[in-house]
XYZ file of C-alpha atoms in Angstrom:
353
model
C 0.000 0.000 0.000
C 1.299 3.463 -0.902
C 0.442 6.763 0.775
C 0.928 10.392 -0.215
C 2.630 12.398 2.523
C 2.974 16.180 2.574
C 6.336 16.996 4.103
C 6.915 20.433 5.657
C 10.354 20.495 7.334
C 9.736 24.099 8.383
C 12.239 25.967 10.504
C 15.342 25.399 12.592
C 15.878 21.876 13.862
C 12.631 20.857 12.187
C 14.608 20.490 8.969
C 17.277 18.446 10.767
C 14.945 15.969 12.435
C 12.695 15.531 9.399
C 15.625 14.910 7.043
C 17.180 12.428 9.472
C 13.969 10.597 10.336
C 12.518 10.223 6.857
C 14.749 7.258 5.811
C 13.894 5.501 9.081
C 10.156 5.924 8.489
C 10.626 4.545 4.972
C 12.619 1.562 6.234
C 10.032 0.720 8.899
C 7.225 1.035 6.360
C 9.033 -1.195 3.873
C 9.181 -4.009 6.420
C 5.373 -4.004 6.491
C 4.978 -3.712 2.689
C 4.007 -0.054 2.972
C 5.506 2.785 0.955
C 5.405 6.556 1.336
C 5.466 9.057 -1.499
C 6.482 12.540 -0.369
C 5.721 15.994 -1.645
C 8.003 18.450 0.093
C 6.917 22.030 0.727
C 9.592 24.607 1.526
C 7.229 26.721 3.604
C 8.268 28.492 6.779
C 10.191 31.426 8.104
C 12.776 31.647 5.339
C 9.931 31.998 2.875
C 8.391 34.691 5.068
C 11.644 36.655 5.154
C 11.935 36.428 1.358
C 8.307 36.759 0.269
C 6.349 38.065 3.254
C 4.258 34.922 3.772
C 4.914 31.601 5.500
C 3.110 29.722 2.727
C 1.251 30.622 -0.490
C -2.378 31.730 -0.424
C -3.515 28.334 -1.706
C -1.159 26.423 0.602
C -3.850 24.659 2.609
C -5.602 23.576 -0.579
C -2.333 22.067 -1.819
C -2.285 19.843 1.268
C -5.828 18.502 0.971
C -5.141 15.660 -1.419
C -2.535 13.999 0.780
C -3.061 11.141 3.203
C -1.154 12.868 6.014
C 1.140 15.797 6.779
C 4.476 15.602 8.598
C 5.656 18.940 9.993
C 9.099 19.607 11.452
C 8.820 22.867 13.391
C 7.812 26.503 13.049
C 9.575 29.519 14.543
C 12.402 31.985 13.873
C 14.178 34.383 16.238
C 13.767 37.297 13.832
C 9.992 36.867 13.405
C 7.409 37.324 16.183
C 5.922 33.977 17.196
C 2.355 35.119 16.561
C 3.319 35.782 12.938
C 4.838 32.354 12.328
C 2.076 30.509 14.174
C -0.773 32.346 12.449
C 1.003 32.118 9.109
C 1.312 28.339 8.947
C 0.229 26.028 11.757
C -3.038 27.644 12.809
C -4.413 27.983 9.258
C -3.609 24.337 8.582
C -5.260 23.168 11.802
C -8.357 25.268 11.323
C -8.963 25.030 7.591
C -8.347 21.271 7.555
C -10.653 20.929 10.577
C -8.024 19.232 12.735
C -10.186 19.582 15.828
C -8.188 17.346 18.151
C -4.568 17.612 19.223
C -3.478 14.325 20.798
C -0.278 14.402 22.852
C 0.928 11.387 24.837
C 3.463 11.620 27.666
C 5.238 8.384 28.518
C 8.269 7.847 30.744
C 10.395 5.239 28.975
C 12.622 2.760 30.730
C 16.129 4.187 30.760
C 14.962 7.809 30.765
C 15.280 9.870 33.925
C 12.380 12.049 34.956
C 13.200 15.275 36.830
C 10.683 14.030 39.399
C 12.124 11.836 42.134
C 11.052 8.226 42.434
C 9.576 7.632 38.983
C 10.727 4.733 36.815
C 9.879 3.581 33.318
C 6.141 3.251 32.769
C 5.173 5.128 35.925
C 4.068 8.125 33.866
C 1.709 7.170 31.060
C -0.915 9.743 30.108
C -2.396 11.289 27.004
C -3.871 14.757 26.610
C -6.719 15.461 24.205
C -6.528 19.170 23.472
C -9.201 21.118 21.610
C -7.347 22.377 18.565
C -9.292 24.849 16.411
C -11.128 27.263 18.701
C -11.124 28.064 22.435
C -8.574 30.618 23.555
C -6.750 30.479 20.199
C -9.752 31.588 18.157
C -8.819 34.533 15.942
C -11.531 36.753 17.379
C -10.673 40.229 18.634
C -8.649 43.209 17.599
C -6.784 46.337 18.599
C -7.857 49.952 18.563
C -6.181 53.317 19.240
C -2.690 51.915 18.699
C 0.017 54.334 19.689
C -2.146 56.189 22.215
C -2.413 55.864 25.976
C -5.942 54.540 25.653
C -4.902 51.724 23.306
C -7.228 48.729 23.566
C -6.739 45.036 22.805
C -9.574 42.506 22.873
C -8.973 38.769 22.616
C -12.018 36.505 22.814
C -12.206 32.778 23.468
C -14.747 30.810 21.470
C -16.329 27.543 22.631
C -18.860 25.795 20.428
C -20.877 22.798 21.555
C -19.858 20.857 18.439
C -16.145 21.548 18.886
C -16.253 20.723 22.575
C -18.254 17.543 22.036
C -15.796 16.365 19.393
C -12.722 16.475 21.610
C -14.526 15.334 24.765
C -16.047 12.315 23.030
C -12.659 11.323 21.606
C -11.174 11.569 25.099
C -13.927 9.375 26.544
C -13.371 6.793 23.826
C -9.643 6.737 24.595
C -10.269 6.425 28.336
C -12.618 3.498 27.721
C -9.811 1.701 25.862
C -7.086 2.617 28.359
C -7.404 2.601 32.162
C -10.902 4.011 32.364
C -10.195 7.436 33.839
C -10.806 10.856 32.318
C -9.633 14.126 33.863
C -11.567 17.196 32.775
C -9.374 20.309 33.027
C -11.428 23.459 33.411
C -11.536 26.961 34.885
C -15.275 27.375 35.158
C -15.018 29.075 38.542
C -13.611 32.163 36.797
C -14.796 31.688 33.193
C -18.534 31.361 33.635
C -19.549 31.063 29.998
C -17.156 29.101 27.804
C -15.818 26.814 30.501
C -19.228 26.222 32.052
C -20.416 25.036 28.634
C -17.298 22.850 28.504
C -18.115 21.287 31.888
C -21.726 20.719 30.902
C -20.669 18.842 27.777
C -18.314 16.633 29.804
C -21.084 15.853 32.291
C -23.629 15.101 29.572
C -21.313 12.775 27.652
C -20.223 11.007 30.829
C -23.662 9.379 30.937
C -22.772 7.518 27.741
C -19.575 6.156 29.309
C -20.550 4.710 32.698
C -17.349 2.645 32.898
C -15.151 5.776 32.786
C -14.319 7.548 36.037
C -14.410 11.322 35.594
C -12.230 13.662 37.631
C -12.710 17.430 37.385
C -9.718 19.690 38.051
C -9.231 23.421 37.748
C -6.264 24.058 35.496
C -4.074 25.449 38.286
C -4.666 22.312 40.362
C -4.010 20.174 37.290
C -0.659 21.918 36.748
C 0.315 21.127 40.336
C -0.866 17.537 40.099
C 1.074 16.882 36.885
C 4.091 17.412 39.125
C 3.051 15.865 42.420
C 0.985 12.884 41.222
C 1.461 12.301 37.473
C 0.972 8.567 37.876
C -2.733 9.116 38.632
C -3.526 10.594 35.211
C -4.744 8.463 32.322
C -6.622 10.552 29.734
C -6.831 14.325 30.106
C -9.153 16.566 28.094
C -8.478 20.299 27.980
C -9.122 23.449 26.009
C -6.676 24.795 23.446
C -4.692 26.971 25.856
C -4.833 24.693 28.890
C -3.876 21.664 26.808
C -0.995 23.535 25.213
C 0.528 24.414 28.583
C -0.101 21.081 30.296
C 1.412 19.060 27.470
C 4.706 20.926 27.800
C 4.685 20.011 31.478
C 3.865 16.441 30.511
C 6.789 16.313 28.093
C 9.293 17.525 30.676
C 8.216 15.184 33.462
C 8.586 12.330 30.959
C 12.230 13.252 30.425
C 12.565 15.672 27.528
C 10.723 17.797 24.991
C 12.722 15.739 22.493
C 10.537 12.716 23.256
C 7.146 14.392 22.834
C 5.107 13.587 19.706
C 1.895 15.258 18.616
C -1.036 14.577 16.297
C -3.456 17.170 14.898
C -6.416 15.026 13.923
C -9.163 15.647 11.394
C -11.704 13.281 12.878
C -14.237 13.365 10.023
C -11.660 12.076 7.541
C -12.358 14.770 4.975
C -8.825 16.176 5.158
C -5.373 14.933 6.179
C -4.211 15.012 9.772
C -0.871 16.595 10.672
C 1.896 15.163 12.847
C 4.709 17.102 14.483
C 7.216 16.956 17.335
C 6.344 19.270 20.218
C 9.851 20.669 20.715
C 9.685 23.545 18.242
C 12.446 25.003 16.096
C 15.047 25.378 18.917
C 17.117 28.162 17.295
C 19.770 27.879 20.020
C 20.997 24.520 18.644
C 20.340 24.938 14.920
C 23.233 23.648 12.848
C 24.848 21.690 15.673
C 23.436 18.333 14.611
C 22.383 17.398 18.127
C 18.583 17.699 17.921
C 16.742 14.705 19.334
C 14.919 12.946 16.451
C 12.836 10.655 18.672
C 9.840 12.996 18.953
C 9.689 13.096 15.157
C 9.996 9.312 14.932
C 7.201 8.897 17.481
C 5.097 11.453 15.599
C 5.693 9.317 12.527
C 4.406 6.320 14.471
C 1.208 8.244 15.212
C 0.973 9.110 11.510
C 1.076 5.424 10.587
C -1.611 4.655 13.166
C -3.826 7.332 11.621
C -3.543 6.028 8.048
C -4.369 2.496 9.202
C -0.854 1.065 9.283
C -0.485 0.543 13.015
C 1.974 -2.318 12.507
C 4.494 0.227 11.236
C 3.726 2.541 14.155
C 4.198 -0.314 16.612
C 7.531 -1.209 15.012
C 8.793 2.356 15.375
C 7.697 2.596 19.007
C 9.332 -0.729 19.731
C 12.749 0.330 18.414
C 12.548 3.643 20.293
C 11.675 1.801 23.495
C 14.498 -0.694 22.981
C 17.039 2.019 22.271
C 16.120 4.115 25.288
C 16.324 1.066 27.582
C 19.873 0.315 26.362
C 22.432 2.229 28.476
C 25.018 1.845 25.725
C 22.849 3.299 22.970
C 23.622 6.754 21.533
C 21.728 9.650 23.100
C 21.442 13.295 22.300
C 22.447 15.899 24.937
C 18.875 16.532 26.120
C 18.901 12.949 27.416
C 22.342 13.230 28.989
C 24.336 11.855 26.046
C 26.849 13.297 23.620
C 25.672 11.789 20.327
C 24.198 13.589 17.361
C 20.943 13.270 15.469
C 22.319 11.029 12.741
C 23.922 8.600 15.192
C 20.637 8.100 17.017
C 18.737 7.462 13.782
C 21.420 5.087 12.488
C 21.154 3.064 15.697
C 17.370 2.928 15.355
C 17.690 1.606 11.804
C 20.016 -1.133 13.018
C 17.372 -2.179 15.530
C 14.475 -2.340 13.051
C 14.977 -6.030 12.405
C 15.226 -7.031 16.072
């Protein structure tokens, strides 16, 4: 079976990890009689600096015919982050209706958490983040710029349909995992959007009687990600809350370099997009030391999404085996001194194990 993949290496170390990981994804796919055909798009910050836009006006339409999208990273030190984000990632997520961002956090054997007393497998959670509205809705504006009475308005948008979509997906995942769902909210202070959010969670909970539902205010959830991460199974959160909590989840699991991400179009009418969480990391660009494992694990999620979970399982297995081996090469974020290419080469050697 062959699949069409849109490849957007993007900025900074995104280009490094995508270029290094692509042959590994191909090799893993080949072992399961799967092939990938890539169309590479040179969109990102360099294009913005040259042409004033992160991607062409019809960029999203160019992506529609693909089976999936693999994105490296977005961000450049010379361009404000709101420009790069709104110029590429947010339009793709919104216009391709990628309503769910799924981000797992797993502490692998052989990886040290900054939290005392946690060993491999002790942290195993997944966050379902609303991905196209909420606090990141492009609703608002600025008036009277340059004057003392300058005004900025930024509005959050919560629709019942958007909330139901991510909450239902989280319930389904909890039913298949350990049967616990944590609803992250702030309805004590946000009495409209987040109260609707809570109501949707409560209503849908009646359809999933086997799932235990815990409700946490986001500040308490942030504390509990640190003091009791082992008690979390599936977490559902709004766009902003999920964004913040998943960075915490990545760090307590050992490194941002291990954190994969999926932006899912649940109705199947458009491709989903997969990306490492770590960003473009301009401080290490060109050094060849970026951790490729988050990209590899994002690739595993990509294969799951297109119906080739055997390839995804193979990739996760070699990552798990490598991390458990104290003699395996590691990048500096995991306490090693190896480079990106050495880590990928070792993974390829393990594919047949």
